[in-house]
Amino acid sequence: MTPRQNTIGYLFAAPWLVGLLGFTLFPIVVSLLLSFCQWSGINLEFYRPGRKVAPDEEGKYIRWVGTANYRRALGGLADGAKEDFRPPRRSASGAGAARADVPPDKNVWTALKNTAYYSFLAVPLGLCVALATAMLLNQQLRGIGLFRTVFYMPHILGGVATIMMWMWVFNPTYGLFNAMLRAAARAPQQLGLLGASWQPPDWLYGQTWSKPALVIMSLWGTGAAMLIFLAALQNVPEQLYEAARVDGAGRWRQFRHVTLPQITPALFFNLVMGIIGSFQVFDTAYIMTGGEGGVNKSLLFYVLYIYQKAFHDFEFGYASALAWVLFAVILAFTLLLVRSSRWWVYYEGERR
Amino acid sequence: MRLWRVLRAALALCAAAGAAWWLLADTVRKYAPAAGDQPLRVSFWGIYEEFEMWGHMLDDFRRKNVGLEVRAEYMPGGRYEQKVKQLLVADEAADVILYQDEPFWMLVDHGKFEDLTGWIERNWGPGASSREALHRRFFATAVDSFGRWEGRGAGRRWHQYGLPIWGGPNLLYCNRKCFARAGVIVGPTPDGSGLWKSPDGKRWIVDDDNWTIDQWVEVLRRLTIPGRPGQPPEQFGYNLGWWLYWLPFHYTLGAGYLDERREHTVFCTPEVLRSLKLQQDLVYRYHVCPAASELTMGQSVGFLGGRLAILNSGPWEMPFCNAAELDYDLLHIPRRSPGGFRATRITWDAVAMYRGSKKKDLAWRLMDHLVTPESQRTVTRVQRDLPSLRSEAGTFVTANPKVHTIKFVEAAEQYAVMQPITIHWEAMARVFARAVQNVLLEDPARRLTPEEAVGMVYDDNDTDAMKLMTVLPPLDANEAAKYREIYLRSGKTR
């Protein structure tokens, strides 16, 4: 390729390159720098070392604080985890958390715990539902195209309207879900198997059932994963099934030893995308809780917390540090999955 | 071949120029003119009626200042505060900015708003910027919401950072149809008391100028109409709503959030416990207020639709009620005891001058125009806010003869109390709101008692509460510790 051709190539790629540099790379670098600073997001004035500033004036400047933001976040993670796994004797006489130079933020642990709970429940369940639906839609039936469209539609219809609909479904008093549960409970109640005072869950209005409610809701939008599974299922060679049948394999064995190994690349892709997506869950919790994080922070997901810190508390430096911690967490999970894939993902034609 | 190359180059150049124009022309058009050629900018938010109201006020201003270009920057929807802050960071904020009282002081402390004291002195005459003089012109709470004492000793003087333009106190809206359904009438009682019941018990008369909190609860019980067995009531007396809307009752009961200097929290007094207990009782003992899941359509819709007999809100609710042609009226906040103390929340909006403005003289001219009687009369016509100018309170009252809007004026003059605003508003609101939310939890096993909820506010194991205690420590540390211990021993810690 001649230098002239190179130049023309770069010129054609220039709009994208400008976008990448200006709207992706630049914010990434700035957020990394900000994560080592304290900034209220209002003044663009830098703090000059040696300048005497009253404690309540500090927040007015962009100030280099080194690793303080990370120590605050990670300290909160460590403290929260410690308390959850080995609860200390809580006493009013002494302070709860050990005072460090940077007070640990235990909300980080709460947010990460909520997110992980959601992620580790919603992603596997979502994959199971998506795979099951894909297998159903892989049948040779009349009008199967219509069914495929209908099952994929919720994925397209996602957004605020869907979330509002689910809020009604989960309403403890008037919601569809609890109406069904109450109807189902009537017979066991009459038989004395269920107490007369039994009440269905309070879903989004309590802290115990709020996350499961969101997990159930997430199953509604598994259309994208389903489509990928469907494509993978259609690529499984028919002769493998024939051979399995000749060997006497039943339906389950065919699924276990033919279908599943053949679709592992799709499974792997959906798993990685699911984990990444679920760790970034935001809109559902934001709309359902008005951005507050639900009853006693039960729906305070990590990205929602970053948003709160940046746009409610105007701690942009700290919010940037939180974003980088999330990046590290997602990266760690993704690397773990990629490393583990060599043992369970099968690529046809690949040398083992 | 050569011609083809030239043609290609020309085409590529044209394409590049077109793309550059498409991408950048608007930006260049906006920023190329010198500061003097830029229009005067004013940013505001609000509902459509307010957008129209601004249009009228700005048209008047343009008529008075022929040739002066004014650009209205209407930011509908939520998060106005954040949008303004983003513009401030980019040094792109409007010259005149409408702002609410709660987040106002944070921006003043960051040096974003101009001190208006000098402008007031120069334009309204010597001494006009004193607190007393401003109190004569505007409602007192409106002035105090956007001004403060600065300096020490002889140099101590009042500094005004915002010109209040409208606002109003919270009062109780009554849906007359719901009242009639329950047999309750509003008016003077035969015996001059706050509540009179006919001997046969069929007719109740409420004199809202004299009623007490106990009588109010009694009326709420009467207004609540049961639903089918196992179903929530058909009609509720009242809705608790946002924690700040409880402030009228909280203050009337003698409870507080902050001390007078606004440096300490006072959320651990017996009065606070009584206030929390009353909220809990209204929902779970008397069931005159819906639990969170029993009124999901929002309280305004509930009120308009007749599910709520009484709604707590400010003048900003009136345009909706008027548009729906609802038969409604206003009631005063009940007193603590017969003839005793009562209080309500009042909130104001002000226009502030951006310190980075290049057109401060013109900005002042516009701000001055917004608080003229003519502009304030435009405000009164919309009936969404009480005008900040005292002299125009009368036009606000006469603009809607069907409703006793004079009660907004009476409340603002006689018993409205400023909100507990500090620069730590967000941290404070989050902790107090959570305590109230836990007192009202629907799961009885997890619901906190008032004592436990107070302890939760002072739980230093919680990051938010700890932050609040750092910036606004409790006035009585021993009491706070006592309730913290109760909360920690309850087994209901979060």
Short mmCIF file of C-alpha atoms in Angstrom, two decimals, chain A residues 66-292:
data_model
loop_
_atom_site.label_atom_id
_atom_site.label_comp_id
_atom_site.label_asym_id
_atom_site.label_seq_id
_atom_site.Cartn_x
_atom_site.Cartn_y
_atom_site.Cartn_z
CA GLY A 66 -3.93 10.84 44.86
CA THR A 67 -5.45 7.47 45.61
CA ALA A 68 -7.89 8.79 48.24
CA ASN A 69 -10.96 8.09 46.07
CA TYR A 70 -9.84 4.52 45.46
CA ARG A 71 -9.00 4.01 49.14
CA ARG A 72 -12.45 5.30 50.03
CA ALA A 73 -14.17 2.93 47.62
CA LEU A 74 -12.00 -0.11 48.29
CA GLY A 75 -11.99 0.58 52.03
CA GLY A 76 -15.78 0.58 51.93
CA LEU A 77 -15.74 -2.67 49.96
CA ALA A 78 -13.44 -4.31 52.49
CA ASP A 79 -15.35 -2.99 55.52
CA GLY A 80 -18.73 -3.95 54.09
CA ALA A 81 -17.57 -7.43 53.14
CA LYS A 82 -15.99 -7.94 56.55
CA GLU A 83 -19.19 -6.92 58.32
CA ASP A 84 -21.33 -9.15 56.13
CA PHE A 85 -19.19 -12.22 56.55
CA ARG A 86 -18.15 -11.63 60.14
CA PRO A 87 -20.61 -9.15 61.70
CA PRO A 88 -18.94 -7.10 64.42
CA ARG A 89 -20.69 -6.46 67.71
CA ARG A 90 -22.40 -3.17 66.93
CA SER A 91 -22.38 -0.75 69.78
CA ALA A 92 -23.53 2.80 70.15
CA SER A 93 -20.64 3.72 72.40
CA GLY A 94 -17.99 3.39 69.75
CA ALA A 95 -17.96 4.30 66.13
CA GLY A 96 -19.04 1.54 63.80
CA ALA A 97 -16.25 1.65 61.31
CA ALA A 98 -12.65 2.18 62.16
CA ARG A 99 -11.76 5.75 61.36
CA ALA A 100 -9.17 5.94 58.62
CA ASP A 101 -7.67 9.04 56.99
CA VAL A 102 -10.26 8.53 54.24
CA PRO A 103 -13.61 7.35 55.65
CA PRO A 104 -14.58 4.14 53.86
CA ASP A 105 -17.77 4.26 51.85
CA LYS A 106 -19.73 1.14 52.69
CA ASN A 107 -22.38 2.01 50.12
CA VAL A 108 -19.91 0.71 47.53
CA TRP A 109 -20.16 -2.74 49.04
CA THR A 110 -23.95 -2.51 49.18
CA ALA A 111 -24.10 -1.43 45.54
CA LEU A 112 -21.68 -4.09 44.35
CA LYS A 113 -23.45 -6.77 46.40
CA ASN A 114 -26.82 -5.79 44.92
CA THR A 115 -25.38 -5.79 41.42
CA ALA A 116 -23.67 -9.16 41.87
CA TYR A 117 -26.86 -10.65 43.34
CA TYR A 118 -28.81 -9.44 40.33
CA SER A 119 -26.13 -10.46 37.87
CA PHE A 120 -25.57 -13.98 39.18
CA LEU A 121 -29.28 -14.67 39.28
CA ALA A 122 -30.48 -12.85 36.17
CA VAL A 123 -27.77 -13.98 33.76
CA PRO A 124 -27.98 -17.80 34.25
CA LEU A 125 -31.75 -17.69 34.48
CA GLY A 126 -31.89 -15.49 31.41
CA LEU A 127 -29.66 -17.89 29.49
CA CYS A 128 -31.83 -20.86 30.46
CA VAL A 129 -35.01 -19.06 29.41
CA ALA A 130 -33.43 -17.83 26.17
CA LEU A 131 -32.15 -21.30 25.29
CA ALA A 132 -35.45 -22.96 26.13
CA THR A 133 -37.34 -20.43 24.02
CA ALA A 134 -34.87 -20.78 21.16
CA MET A 135 -35.34 -24.55 21.18
CA LEU A 136 -39.10 -24.13 21.08
CA LEU A 137 -38.78 -21.71 18.19
CA ASN A 138 -36.45 -24.04 16.35
CA GLN A 139 -39.36 -26.37 15.56
CA GLN A 140 -40.66 -26.74 12.04
CA LEU A 141 -44.16 -25.44 12.58
CA ARG A 142 -46.57 -23.40 10.50
CA GLY A 143 -46.36 -19.73 11.42
CA ILE A 144 -43.13 -20.17 13.36
CA GLY A 145 -41.95 -16.81 12.00
CA LEU A 146 -44.79 -15.11 13.82
CA PHE A 147 -43.86 -16.80 17.08
CA ARG A 148 -40.24 -15.78 16.63
CA THR A 149 -41.29 -12.18 16.08
CA VAL A 150 -43.56 -12.20 19.12
CA PHE A 151 -40.86 -13.62 21.38
CA TYR A 152 -38.27 -11.19 20.10
CA MET A 153 -40.56 -8.16 20.40
CA PRO A 154 -40.02 -7.46 24.14
CA HIS A 155 -36.35 -6.90 23.39
CA ILE A 156 -37.26 -4.15 20.94
CA LEU A 157 -39.97 -2.74 23.15
CA GLY A 158 -37.63 -2.23 26.10
CA GLY A 159 -37.54 1.13 27.83
CA VAL A 160 -39.52 3.29 30.18
CA ALA A 161 -42.96 2.11 29.04
CA THR A 162 -42.07 -1.52 29.70
CA ILE A 163 -40.66 -0.65 33.11
CA MET A 164 -43.85 1.20 34.02
CA MET A 165 -45.86 -1.82 32.98
CA TRP A 166 -43.76 -4.05 35.23
CA MET A 167 -44.19 -1.65 38.12
CA TRP A 168 -47.89 -2.26 37.86
CA VAL A 169 -47.40 -6.04 37.52
CA PHE A 170 -45.39 -6.00 40.78
CA ASN A 171 -47.68 -3.69 42.73
CA PRO A 172 -48.41 -5.56 45.97
CA THR A 173 -52.00 -4.31 46.25
CA TYR A 174 -53.28 -4.03 42.71
CA GLY A 175 -50.64 -5.84 40.66
CA LEU A 176 -51.22 -8.77 38.32
CA PHE A 177 -48.61 -10.95 39.96
CA ASN A 178 -50.04 -10.76 43.45
CA ALA A 179 -53.59 -11.14 42.14
CA MET A 180 -52.48 -14.45 40.63
CA LEU A 181 -50.66 -15.46 43.80
CA ARG A 182 -53.69 -14.63 45.94
CA ALA A 183 -55.93 -16.69 43.66
CA ALA A 184 -53.47 -19.58 43.74
CA ALA A 185 -53.21 -19.38 47.53
CA ARG A 186 -56.95 -19.59 48.12
CA ALA A 187 -57.18 -23.39 47.91
CA PRO A 188 -54.15 -24.10 50.15
CA GLN A 189 -55.52 -21.56 52.62
CA GLN A 190 -58.88 -23.35 52.71
CA LEU A 191 -57.10 -26.64 53.21
CA GLY A 192 -55.13 -25.14 56.07
CA LEU A 193 -51.81 -25.58 54.29
CA LEU A 194 -51.26 -21.85 54.24
CA GLY A 195 -52.04 -19.48 57.10
CA ALA A 196 -55.06 -17.20 56.74
CA SER A 197 -52.80 -14.20 57.35
CA TRP A 198 -50.51 -15.12 54.47
CA GLN A 199 -49.67 -12.20 52.26
CA PRO A 200 -47.94 -12.25 48.88
CA PRO A 201 -44.56 -10.49 48.59
CA ASP A 202 -44.34 -6.72 48.68
CA TRP A 203 -41.96 -6.81 45.70
CA LEU A 204 -40.64 -3.34 44.93
CA TYR A 205 -42.04 -1.86 48.15
CA GLY A 206 -39.84 -3.93 50.43
CA GLN A 207 -36.21 -4.87 50.50
CA THR A 208 -36.45 -8.69 50.43
CA TRP A 209 -38.27 -9.17 47.15
CA SER A 210 -37.19 -6.12 45.19
CA LYS A 211 -34.17 -7.75 43.53
CA PRO A 212 -35.98 -10.99 42.65
CA ALA A 213 -38.66 -8.80 41.08
CA LEU A 214 -36.05 -7.21 38.85
CA VAL A 215 -34.62 -10.60 37.97
CA ILE A 216 -38.05 -11.82 36.90
CA MET A 217 -38.49 -8.67 34.89
CA SER A 218 -35.13 -9.15 33.18
CA LEU A 219 -36.34 -12.47 31.75
CA TRP A 220 -38.81 -10.51 29.66
CA GLY A 221 -35.98 -9.07 27.58
CA THR A 222 -34.03 -12.19 26.69
CA GLY A 223 -34.94 -11.88 23.02
CA ALA A 224 -31.45 -10.97 21.82
CA ALA A 225 -29.82 -13.97 23.51
CA MET A 226 -32.64 -16.14 22.19
CA LEU A 227 -31.97 -15.02 18.63
CA ILE A 228 -28.28 -15.88 18.92
CA PHE A 229 -29.14 -19.30 20.35
CA LEU A 230 -31.61 -19.84 17.56
CA ALA A 231 -28.93 -19.11 14.95
CA ALA A 232 -26.54 -21.45 16.74
CA LEU A 233 -29.14 -24.21 16.96
CA GLN A 234 -29.80 -23.98 13.26
CA ASN A 235 -26.11 -24.45 12.58
CA VAL A 236 -25.91 -27.77 14.40
CA PRO A 237 -25.39 -30.39 11.64
CA GLU A 238 -28.35 -32.72 11.31
CA GLN A 239 -26.07 -35.73 10.73
CA LEU A 240 -24.79 -35.43 14.33
CA TYR A 241 -28.31 -35.99 15.59
CA GLU A 242 -28.79 -38.85 13.16
CA ALA A 243 -25.58 -40.48 14.37
CA ALA A 244 -26.67 -39.98 17.98
CA ARG A 245 -30.05 -41.52 17.27
CA VAL A 246 -28.37 -44.47 15.57
CA ASP A 247 -26.30 -44.88 18.75
CA GLY A 248 -29.54 -44.98 20.74
CA ALA A 249 -29.41 -41.53 22.27
CA GLY A 250 -32.71 -40.18 23.54
CA ARG A 251 -33.79 -36.52 23.46
CA TRP A 252 -31.96 -35.55 26.64
CA ARG A 253 -28.72 -37.26 25.60
CA GLN A 254 -28.93 -35.63 22.18
CA PHE A 255 -29.29 -32.26 23.86
CA ARG A 256 -26.58 -32.95 26.43
CA HIS A 257 -23.98 -34.45 24.06
CA VAL A 258 -24.78 -32.89 20.70
CA THR A 259 -26.69 -29.65 21.01
CA LEU A 260 -25.00 -28.19 24.06
CA PRO A 261 -21.38 -28.72 22.93
CA GLN A 262 -22.24 -27.39 19.48
CA ILE A 263 -23.74 -24.16 20.79
CA THR A 264 -21.10 -23.41 23.44
CA PRO A 265 -19.64 -20.50 21.40
CA ALA A 266 -23.08 -18.85 21.44
CA LEU A 267 -23.47 -19.71 25.12
CA PHE A 268 -20.09 -18.16 25.85
CA PHE A 269 -20.90 -15.00 23.90
CA ASN A 270 -24.28 -14.59 25.62
CA LEU A 271 -22.73 -15.23 29.01
CA VAL A 272 -20.03 -12.59 28.57
CA MET A 273 -22.44 -10.02 27.17
CA GLY A 274 -24.97 -10.85 29.88
CA ILE A 275 -22.44 -10.38 32.68
CA ILE A 276 -21.22 -7.09 31.23
CA GLY A 277 -24.77 -5.84 30.66
CA SER A 278 -26.06 -6.90 34.05
CA PHE A 279 -23.22 -5.18 35.89
CA GLN A 280 -24.26 -1.99 34.12
CA VAL A 281 -27.95 -2.22 35.03
CA PHE A 282 -29.25 1.30 35.58
CA ASP A 283 -32.45 2.39 33.85
CA THR A 284 -34.74 -0.15 35.52
CA ALA A 285 -33.59 0.71 39.02
CA TYR A 286 -33.51 4.42 38.24
CA ILE A 287 -37.08 4.54 37.00
CA MET A 288 -38.52 2.13 39.52
CA THR A 289 -36.97 3.90 42.50
CA GLY A 290 -36.91 7.47 41.24
CA GLY A 291 -33.12 7.32 41.31
CA GLU A 292 -33.06 6.76 45.08
#
